[in-house]
Amino acid sequence: MSSLHLELKDDDPWFVEEKIFKILVNYLQDPTASPAATAQALDRLFPANRPDQDQPADEPREDPGSFLWHFWGVVHNVAQQIPYTAPEHDRLAELIKALKGLSSQTKTVYMASWDQAFDLWGDLPMLGPTFRELYDRMVSLNDEEEREHWQSLNAYAARLTRDGSADLILFAKYAIEGLLEEDLEHGLVGDVPGAILECRMTVAAEWVIYCGQRLVAQEEDGIGTENWQKCKARFSNVSDKASMSPQTREIAQKAKQVMEALQLR
């Protein structure tokens, strides 16, 4: 069994959120649990698929957009509670991949806000917008818990992008741009700025390790030759600094090796 400690983090959760959270926790805590079977259990919570016995008699079924917004909110919040080094990140990515490949009883869902129909679950509708909303709320890295959540959220996004479950490569560019900011190169004073550097180093390294091939492309996805070389130099410098934690030095070294193995077109 996994030693993860996960919380719903809601004083008054909606009953559907509680069900989603319970399914995710049971799956992540049991390494033998099937991603396919778990994906099916999640699919049965979709309002049009939900059995009558699981729907409170005094509560109308919600619209699909509302369900999907809350659904991905629970998934993302669970993801950011998983330490970025934990194997459960790969387990969660396997589940999302299984969900994407699931043939649901409800084939499409119409989203009025977009005036567009999406495949359920092939398009994983609302994953991107809900991820972006959570990402934009995490603007400060001065708190240790916030830094841990930031690392975990990016580790999760990098794996989804690696697997082709979602295209979140834009956040890889943000991570590398953040690592290359001048204020991280000069004038670091005290523990907090150093901790922020280590956090940004870890996040950028995760993206390089899992999605490096996408990032070297001289296309819209890529980060460009100059930033690629600067990033590699930053990893090289940090991997030799005794002031950095062994964990940060190790992941920086691994990212540097990945970059050296990839060829810029």
Coordinates of N, CA, C and O in Angstrom, one line a residue, residues 51-206:
P51 N -25.7 6.1 -12.2 CA -26.9 5.3 -11.8 C -27.8 6.1 -10.9 O -27.3 6.9 -10.1
D52 N -29.1 5.9 -11.0 CA -30.0 6.6 -10.1 C -29.7 6.4 -8.7 O -29.9 7.4 -7.9
Q53 N -29.3 5.3 -8.3 CA -29.0 5.0 -6.8 C -27.9 5.9 -6.3 O -27.7 6.0 -5.1
D54 N -27.0 6.4 -7.2 CA -25.9 7.2 -6.8 C -26.2 8.7 -6.9 O -25.3 9.5 -6.6
Q55 N -27.5 9.0 -7.2 CA -27.9 10.4 -7.4 C -28.9 10.8 -6.3 O -29.9 10.1 -6.2
P56 N -28.6 11.8 -5.4 CA -29.5 12.1 -4.4 C -30.9 12.5 -4.9 O -30.9 13.3 -6.0
A57 N -31.9 12.1 -4.4 CA -33.3 12.3 -4.9 C -33.6 13.8 -4.9 O -34.4 14.2 -5.8
D58 N -33.1 14.5 -4.0 CA -33.5 16.0 -3.9 C -32.5 16.9 -4.6 O -32.5 18.1 -4.4
E59 N -31.6 16.3 -5.4 CA -30.6 17.1 -6.1 C -30.7 16.8 -7.6 O -30.5 15.7 -8.0
P60 N -30.9 17.8 -8.4 CA -30.9 17.6 -9.9 C -29.5 17.3 -10.4 O -28.5 17.7 -9.8
R61 N -29.4 16.5 -11.5 CA -28.1 16.2 -12.1 C -27.5 17.5 -12.7 O -28.2 18.3 -13.3
E62 N -26.2 17.7 -12.4 CA -25.6 18.9 -12.9 C -25.3 18.8 -14.4 O -25.4 17.8 -15.0
D63 N -25.0 20.0 -15.0 CA -24.7 20.0 -16.4 C -23.3 19.5 -16.6 O -22.4 19.5 -15.7
P64 N -22.9 19.0 -17.8 CA -21.6 18.4 -18.0 C -20.5 19.3 -17.7 O -19.4 18.9 -17.2
G65 N -20.6 20.6 -18.1 CA -19.5 21.5 -17.9 C -19.2 21.6 -16.4 O -18.0 21.7 -16.0
S66 N -20.2 21.7 -15.5 CA -20.0 21.8 -14.1 C -19.3 20.6 -13.6 O -18.4 20.7 -12.8
F67 N -19.8 19.4 -14.0 CA -19.1 18.2 -13.6 C -17.6 18.2 -13.9 O -16.8 17.9 -13.1
L68 N -17.3 18.5 -15.2 CA -15.9 18.4 -15.6 C -15.1 19.4 -14.9 O -13.9 19.1 -14.6
W69 N -15.6 20.6 -14.6 CA -14.8 21.6 -13.9 C -14.4 21.1 -12.5 O -13.2 21.2 -12.1
H70 N -15.4 20.5 -11.8 CA -15.1 20.0 -10.5 C -14.3 18.7 -10.6 O -13.4 18.5 -9.7
F71 N -14.5 17.9 -11.6 CA -13.8 16.6 -11.7 C -12.3 16.9 -11.9 O -11.5 16.4 -11.1
W72 N -11.9 17.8 -12.8 CA -10.5 18.1 -13.0 C -9.9 18.8 -11.8 O -8.7 18.7 -11.5
G73 N -10.7 19.6 -11.1 CA -10.2 20.3 -10.0 C -9.8 19.3 -8.9 O -8.7 19.5 -8.3
V74 N -10.5 18.3 -8.7 CA -10.1 17.2 -7.7 C -8.9 16.5 -8.2 O -7.9 16.3 -7.4
V75 N -8.8 16.1 -9.5 CA -7.6 15.4 -10.0 C -6.4 16.3 -9.8 O -5.3 15.8 -9.4
H76 N -6.4 17.5 -10.3 CA -5.3 18.4 -10.2 C -4.8 18.6 -8.7 O -3.6 18.6 -8.4
N77 N -5.8 18.8 -7.8 CA -5.4 19.0 -6.4 C -4.8 17.7 -5.8 O -3.9 17.8 -4.9
V78 N -5.3 16.6 -6.2 CA -4.6 15.3 -5.8 C -3.2 15.3 -6.3 O -2.2 14.9 -5.6
A79 N -3.0 15.6 -7.6 CA -1.7 15.6 -8.2 C -0.7 16.4 -7.5 O 0.5 16.0 -7.3
Q80 N -1.1 17.6 -7.1 CA -0.1 18.5 -6.4 C 0.2 18.1 -5.0 O 1.1 18.7 -4.4
Q81 N -0.5 17.1 -4.5 CA -0.2 16.6 -3.2 C 0.8 15.4 -3.2 O 1.3 15.0 -2.2
I82 N 1.0 14.9 -4.4 CA 1.9 13.8 -4.6 C 3.4 14.3 -4.7 O 3.6 15.1 -5.6
P83 N 4.3 13.9 -3.9 CA 5.7 14.4 -4.0 C 6.2 14.1 -5.4 O 5.9 13.1 -6.0
Y84 N 6.9 15.1 -6.0 CA 7.3 15.0 -7.4 C 8.2 13.7 -7.7 O 8.2 13.3 -8.8
T85 N 8.8 13.2 -6.7 CA 9.7 12.0 -6.9 C 8.9 10.7 -6.7 O 9.4 9.6 -7.0
A86 N 7.6 10.8 -6.3 CA 6.9 9.6 -5.9 C 6.4 8.8 -7.2 O 6.0 9.4 -8.2
P87 N 6.4 7.5 -7.1 CA 6.0 6.7 -8.3 C 4.5 6.9 -8.6 O 4.0 6.5 -9.7
E88 N 3.7 7.4 -7.6 CA 2.3 7.6 -7.8 C 2.0 8.6 -8.9 O 0.9 8.6 -9.5
H89 N 3.0 9.4 -9.3 CA 2.8 10.3 -10.4 C 2.7 9.5 -11.7 O 1.8 9.9 -12.6
D90 N 3.5 8.5 -11.9 CA 3.3 7.7 -13.1 C 2.0 6.9 -13.0 O 1.4 6.7 -14.1
R91 N 1.6 6.5 -11.8 CA 0.3 5.8 -11.7 C -0.8 6.7 -12.1 O -1.8 6.2 -12.8
L92 N -0.8 7.9 -11.7 CA -1.8 8.9 -12.0 C -1.8 9.1 -13.5 O -2.9 9.2 -14.1
A93 N -0.7 9.3 -14.1 CA -0.6 9.5 -15.6 C -1.1 8.3 -16.3 O -1.8 8.4 -17.3
E94 N -0.9 7.1 -15.8 CA -1.5 5.9 -16.4 C -3.0 5.9 -16.4 O -3.7 5.5 -17.3
L95 N -3.5 6.4 -15.3 CA -5.0 6.5 -15.1 C -5.6 7.5 -16.1 O -6.6 7.2 -16.8
I96 N -5.0 8.6 -16.3 CA -5.5 9.7 -17.2 C -5.4 9.1 -18.6 O -6.3 9.4 -19.4
K97 N -4.3 8.4 -18.9 CA -4.2 7.8 -20.3 C -5.3 6.8 -20.5 O -5.9 6.7 -21.6
A98 N -5.6 6.0 -19.5 CA -6.7 5.0 -19.6 C -8.0 5.7 -19.8 O -8.9 5.3 -20.6
L99 N -8.2 6.8 -19.1 CA -9.5 7.6 -19.2 C -9.6 8.1 -20.6 O -10.7 8.1 -21.2
K100 N -8.5 8.6 -21.2 CA -8.5 9.2 -22.5 C -8.9 8.2 -23.5 O -9.6 8.5 -24.5
G101 N -8.5 6.9 -23.3 CA -8.8 5.9 -24.3 C -10.1 5.1 -24.0 O -10.5 4.2 -24.7
L102 N -10.8 5.6 -23.0 CA -12.1 4.9 -22.6 C -13.2 5.2 -23.6 O -13.4 6.3 -24.0
S103 N -14.0 4.2 -23.9 CA -15.2 4.4 -24.7 C -16.4 4.6 -23.8 O -16.9 3.6 -23.1
S104 N -16.8 5.8 -23.6 CA -17.9 6.1 -22.6 C -19.3 5.9 -23.3 O -19.5 5.9 -24.5
Q105 N -20.2 5.6 -22.4 CA -21.6 5.5 -22.8 C -22.1 6.8 -23.4 O -22.8 6.9 -24.4
T106 N -21.6 8.0 -22.9 CA -21.8 9.3 -23.4 C -20.6 9.6 -24.4 O -19.5 9.8 -23.9
K107 N -20.9 9.7 -25.7 CA -19.8 9.8 -26.7 C -19.3 11.2 -26.8 O -18.1 11.4 -26.9
T108 N -20.2 12.2 -26.7 CA -19.7 13.6 -26.8 C -20.4 14.5 -25.8 O -21.5 14.1 -25.2
V109 N -19.8 15.6 -25.5 CA -20.3 16.5 -24.5 C -20.2 17.9 -25.1 O -19.2 18.3 -25.7
Y110 N -21.4 18.7 -25.1 CA -21.4 20.0 -25.7 C -21.1 21.0 -24.6 O -21.7 21.0 -23.5
M111 N -20.1 21.9 -24.8 CA -19.7 22.9 -23.9 C -20.2 24.3 -24.4 O -19.7 24.8 -25.4
A112 N -21.2 24.8 -23.8 CA -21.8 26.1 -24.2 C -20.8 27.2 -24.3 O -20.9 28.1 -25.2
S113 N -19.9 27.3 -23.3 CA -19.0 28.4 -23.2 C -18.1 28.4 -24.5 O -17.6 29.5 -24.9
W114 N -17.8 27.2 -25.1 CA -17.0 27.2 -26.2 C -17.8 27.0 -27.5 O -17.2 27.0 -28.6
D115 N -19.1 26.8 -27.3 CA -20.0 26.5 -28.5 C -19.4 25.4 -29.3 O -19.3 25.5 -30.5
Q116 N -19.0 24.3 -28.6 CA -18.3 23.2 -29.3 C -18.6 21.9 -28.6 O -18.8 21.9 -27.4
A117 N -18.6 20.8 -29.4 CA -18.8 19.5 -28.8 C -17.4 18.8 -28.7 O -16.6 18.9 -29.6
F118 N -17.2 18.1 -27.6 CA -15.9 17.4 -27.4 C -16.2 15.9 -27.2 O -17.3 15.5 -26.7
D119 N -15.2 15.1 -27.5 CA -15.3 13.7 -27.3 C -15.1 13.4 -25.8 O -14.2 14.0 -25.2
L120 N -15.9 12.6 -25.2 CA -15.8 12.1 -23.9 C -15.3 10.6 -23.9 O -16.1 9.8 -24.3
W121 N -14.2 10.3 -23.5 CA -13.2 11.1 -22.8 C -12.0 11.5 -23.7 O -10.9 11.9 -23.3
G122 N -12.1 11.2 -25.0 CA -11.0 11.3 -25.9 C -10.3 12.6 -25.9 O -9.1 12.7 -26.1
D123 N -11.1 13.7 -25.7 CA -10.5 15.1 -25.7 C -10.2 15.5 -24.3 O -9.6 16.6 -24.1
L124 N -10.5 14.7 -23.3 CA -10.3 15.1 -21.9 C -10.8 16.6 -21.7 O -10.0 17.4 -21.2
P125 N -12.0 16.8 -22.0 CA -12.5 18.2 -22.0 C -12.4 18.8 -20.6 O -12.6 18.2 -19.6
M126 N -11.9 20.1 -20.6 CA -11.8 20.9 -19.4 C -10.5 20.7 -18.7 O -10.2 21.4 -17.7
L127 N -9.7 19.7 -19.1 CA -8.4 19.5 -18.4 C -7.5 20.7 -18.5 O -7.0 21.2 -17.5
G128 N -7.4 21.2 -19.7 CA -6.5 22.3 -19.9 C -6.9 23.6 -19.2 O -6.1 24.2 -18.5
P129 N -8.1 24.0 -19.4 CA -8.6 25.3 -18.7 C -8.5 25.2 -17.2 O -8.1 26.2 -16.5
T130 N -8.8 24.0 -16.6 CA -8.8 23.9 -15.1 C -7.3 23.9 -14.7 O -7.0 24.4 -13.6
F131 N -6.5 23.3 -15.4 CA -5.1 23.3 -15.1 C -4.5 24.7 -15.1 O -3.8 25.1 -14.2
R132 N -4.9 25.4 -16.1 CA -4.4 26.8 -16.3 C -4.8 27.6 -15.1 O -4.1 28.5 -14.6
E133 N -6.1 27.5 -14.7 CA -6.6 28.3 -13.6 C -5.8 28.0 -12.3 O -5.4 28.9 -11.6
L134 N -5.6 26.7 -12.0 CA -4.8 26.4 -10.8 C -3.4 26.9 -10.9 O -2.8 27.4 -10.0
Y135 N -2.8 26.7 -12.1 CA -1.4 27.2 -12.3 C -1.3 28.7 -12.1 O -0.4 29.2 -11.4
D136 N -2.3 29.5 -12.6 CA -2.2 30.9 -12.4 C -2.4 31.4 -11.0 O -2.0 32.5 -10.6
R137 N -3.1 30.6 -10.2 CA -3.3 30.9 -8.8 C -2.0 30.7 -8.0 O -1.8 31.3 -6.9
M138 N -1.1 29.9 -8.5 CA 0.1 29.6 -7.7 C 1.3 30.6 -8.1 O 2.2 30.2 -8.9
V139 N 1.2 31.8 -7.6 CA 2.1 32.8 -8.1 C 3.3 33.0 -7.1 O 4.2 33.6 -7.5
S140 N 3.2 32.5 -5.9 CA 4.2 32.7 -4.9 C 4.9 31.4 -4.6 O 4.3 30.4 -4.4
L141 N 6.2 31.5 -4.5 CA 7.0 30.3 -4.1 C 7.8 30.5 -2.8 O 8.7 29.8 -2.5
N142 N 7.3 31.5 -2.1 CA 8.0 31.8 -0.8 C 7.7 30.9 0.3 O 8.4 30.8 1.3
D143 N 6.6 30.1 0.2 CA 6.2 29.1 1.2 C 6.7 27.7 0.8 O 6.5 27.3 -0.4
E144 N 7.2 26.9 1.7 CA 7.7 25.6 1.4 C 6.6 24.7 0.8 O 6.9 24.0 -0.2
E145 N 5.4 24.7 1.4 CA 4.3 23.9 0.8 C 4.0 24.3 -0.6 O 3.7 23.4 -1.4
E146 N 4.0 25.6 -0.8 CA 3.6 26.1 -2.2 C 4.7 25.6 -3.2 O 4.4 25.2 -4.3
R147 N 6.0 25.6 -2.8 CA 7.0 25.1 -3.6 C 6.9 23.6 -3.9 O 7.0 23.2 -5.1
E148 N 6.5 22.9 -2.9 CA 6.3 21.4 -3.1 C 5.1 21.2 -4.1 O 5.2 20.3 -4.9
H149 N 4.0 21.9 -3.9 CA 2.9 21.8 -4.8 C 3.2 22.2 -6.2 O 2.8 21.6 -7.2
W150 N 4.1 23.2 -6.4 CA 4.5 23.7 -7.7 C 5.3 22.6 -8.4 O 5.1 22.3 -9.6
Q151 N 6.2 22.0 -7.7 CA 7.0 20.9 -8.2 C 6.1 19.7 -8.7 O 6.3 19.2 -9.7
S152 N 5.2 19.4 -7.8 CA 4.3 18.2 -8.1 C 3.4 18.5 -9.2 O 3.1 17.6 -10.1
L153 N 2.8 19.7 -9.3 CA 1.9 20.0 -10.4 C 2.6 20.0 -11.7 O 2.1 19.5 -12.7
N154 N 3.8 20.4 -11.8 CA 4.6 20.4 -13.1 C 5.0 19.0 -13.4 O 5.1 18.6 -14.6
A155 N 5.4 18.2 -12.4 CA 5.7 16.8 -12.6 C 4.5 16.0 -13.2 O 4.7 15.2 -14.1
Y156 N 3.4 16.3 -12.7 CA 2.1 15.7 -13.3 C 1.9 16.2 -14.7 O 1.6 15.3 -15.6
A157 N 2.0 17.5 -15.0 CA 1.8 18.0 -16.3 C 2.8 17.4 -17.3 O 2.5 17.2 -18.5
A158 N 4.1 17.3 -16.9 CA 5.1 16.8 -17.8 C 4.8 15.4 -18.2 O 5.0 15.0 -19.3
R159 N 4.3 14.6 -17.3 CA 4.0 13.2 -17.6 C 2.8 13.1 -18.5 O 2.7 12.2 -19.4
L160 N 1.8 13.9 -18.3 CA 0.6 13.9 -19.2 C 1.0 14.3 -20.6 O 0.5 13.8 -21.6
T161 N 1.9 15.3 -20.7 CA 2.4 15.7 -22.0 C 3.3 14.6 -22.7 O 3.1 14.4 -23.9
R162 N 4.1 14.0 -21.9 CA 4.9 12.9 -22.4 C 4.1 11.8 -23.0 O 4.4 11.3 -24.1
D163 N 3.0 11.5 -22.3 CA 2.1 10.4 -22.7 C 1.2 10.7 -23.9 O 0.5 9.9 -24.4
G164 N 1.1 12.0 -24.2 CA 0.1 12.5 -25.2 C -1.3 12.6 -24.7 O -2.2 12.7 -25.5
S165 N -1.4 12.5 -23.4 CA -2.8 12.6 -22.8 C -3.3 14.0 -22.9 O -4.5 14.3 -23.1
A166 N -2.4 15.0 -22.7 CA -2.7 16.4 -22.8 C -1.5 17.1 -23.4 O -0.3 16.6 -23.2
D167 N -1.7 18.3 -24.0 CA -0.6 19.0 -24.5 C -0.4 20.3 -23.6 O -1.0 21.3 -23.8
L168 N 0.5 20.1 -22.6 CA 0.7 21.2 -21.7 C 2.2 21.7 -21.8 O 2.7 22.3 -20.9
I169 N 2.7 21.6 -23.1 CA 4.1 21.9 -23.3 C 4.4 23.4 -23.1 O 5.5 23.8 -22.8
L170 N 3.4 24.3 -23.2 CA 3.5 25.7 -22.9 C 4.1 25.9 -21.5 O 4.9 26.8 -21.3
F171 N 3.7 25.1 -20.5 CA 4.2 25.3 -19.2 C 5.6 24.8 -19.0 O 6.3 25.3 -18.1
A172 N 6.1 24.0 -19.9 CA 7.5 23.7 -19.9 C 8.3 24.9 -20.3 O 9.4 25.2 -19.7
K173 N 7.8 25.7 -21.3 CA 8.5 26.9 -21.7 C 8.5 27.9 -20.5 O 9.5 28.6 -20.3
Y174 N 7.4 28.0 -19.8 CA 7.4 28.9 -18.7 C 8.4 28.5 -17.6 O 9.0 29.3 -17.0
A175 N 8.5 27.2 -17.4 CA 9.4 26.7 -16.4 C 10.9 27.0 -16.8 O 11.7 27.4 -15.9
I176 N 11.2 26.9 -18.0 CA 12.6 27.1 -18.4 C 12.9 28.6 -18.4 O 13.9 29.1 -18.0
E177 N 11.9 29.4 -18.9 CA 12.1 30.9 -18.8 C 12.2 31.3 -17.3 O 13.1 32.2 -17.1
G178 N 11.5 30.7 -16.4 CA 11.6 31.1 -15.0 C 13.0 30.7 -14.5 O 13.6 31.4 -13.6
L179 N 13.6 29.6 -14.9 CA 14.9 29.2 -14.5 C 16.0 30.1 -15.0 O 17.0 30.3 -14.3
L180 N 15.7 30.7 -16.1 CA 16.8 31.6 -16.7 C 16.7 33.1 -16.3 O 17.4 33.9 -16.8
E181 N 15.7 33.4 -15.5 CA 15.6 34.8 -15.0 C 16.9 35.3 -14.4 O 17.5 34.5 -13.6
E182 N 17.3 36.5 -14.6 CA 18.5 37.0 -14.1 C 18.6 37.1 -12.6 O 19.7 36.9 -12.0
D183 N 17.5 37.3 -11.9 CA 17.5 37.4 -10.5 C 17.9 36.1 -9.8 O 18.2 36.0 -8.6
L184 N 17.8 35.0 -10.5 CA 18.2 33.7 -10.0 C 19.7 33.5 -10.2 O 20.4 32.7 -9.6
E185 N 20.3 34.3 -11.1 CA 21.7 34.2 -11.4 C 22.5 35.1 -10.5 O 23.7 34.8 -10.1
H186 N 22.0 36.2 -10.1 CA 22.7 37.2 -9.4 C 22.0 37.6 -8.1 O 20.7 37.7 -8.1
G187 N 22.7 37.9 -7.1 CA 22.2 38.5 -5.9 C 21.3 37.6 -5.0 O 20.4 38.1 -4.3
L188 N 21.5 36.3 -5.1 CA 20.7 35.4 -4.2 C 21.1 35.6 -2.8 O 22.3 35.4 -2.4
V189 N 20.2 35.9 -1.9 CA 20.6 36.2 -0.5 C 19.6 35.4 0.4 O 18.4 35.5 0.2
G190 N 20.1 34.7 1.4 CA 19.2 34.0 2.4 C 18.7 32.7 1.8 O 18.9 32.3 0.7
D191 N 17.9 32.0 2.7 CA 17.5 30.7 2.4 C 16.3 30.6 1.4 O 16.3 29.7 0.5
V192 N 15.4 31.6 1.4 CA 14.2 31.5 0.6 C 14.6 31.7 -0.9 O 14.2 30.9 -1.7
P193 N 15.4 32.7 -1.3 CA 15.8 32.7 -2.7 C 16.5 31.5 -3.2 O 16.2 31.0 -4.3
G194 N 17.3 30.9 -2.4 CA 18.0 29.6 -2.7 C 17.0 28.5 -2.9 O 17.1 27.7 -3.8
A195 N 16.0 28.5 -2.0 CA 15.0 27.5 -2.1 C 14.2 27.6 -3.4 O 13.7 26.7 -4.0
I196 N 13.9 28.9 -3.8 CA 13.2 29.2 -5.0 C 14.0 28.7 -6.2 O 13.4 28.1 -7.1
L197 N 15.3 28.9 -6.2 CA 16.1 28.5 -7.3 C 16.1 27.0 -7.4 O 15.9 26.4 -8.5
E198 N 16.1 26.3 -6.3 CA 16.1 24.8 -6.3 C 14.7 24.3 -6.8 O 14.7 23.3 -7.6
C199 N 13.7 25.0 -6.4 CA 12.4 24.6 -6.9 C 12.3 24.8 -8.4 O 11.8 23.9 -9.1
R200 N 12.7 26.0 -8.9 CA 12.6 26.2 -10.3 C 13.5 25.3 -11.1 O 13.2 24.8 -12.2
M201 N 14.7 24.9 -10.5 CA 15.6 24.0 -11.1 C 14.9 22.6 -11.3 O 15.0 22.0 -12.3
T202 N 14.3 22.2 -10.2 CA 13.6 20.9 -10.2 C 12.5 20.8 -11.3 O 12.4 19.9 -12.0
V203 N 11.7 21.9 -11.3 CA 10.6 21.9 -12.3 C 11.1 21.9 -13.7 O 10.6 21.2 -14.5
A204 N 12.1 22.8 -14.0 CA 12.6 22.8 -15.4 C 13.2 21.4 -15.7 O 13.1 20.9 -16.9
A205 N 13.9 20.8 -14.8 CA 14.5 19.5 -15.0 C 13.5 18.4 -15.3 O 13.7 17.6 -16.2
E206 N 12.4 18.4 -14.6 CA 11.3 17.5 -14.8 C 10.8 17.6 -16.3 O 10.6 16.6 -16.9

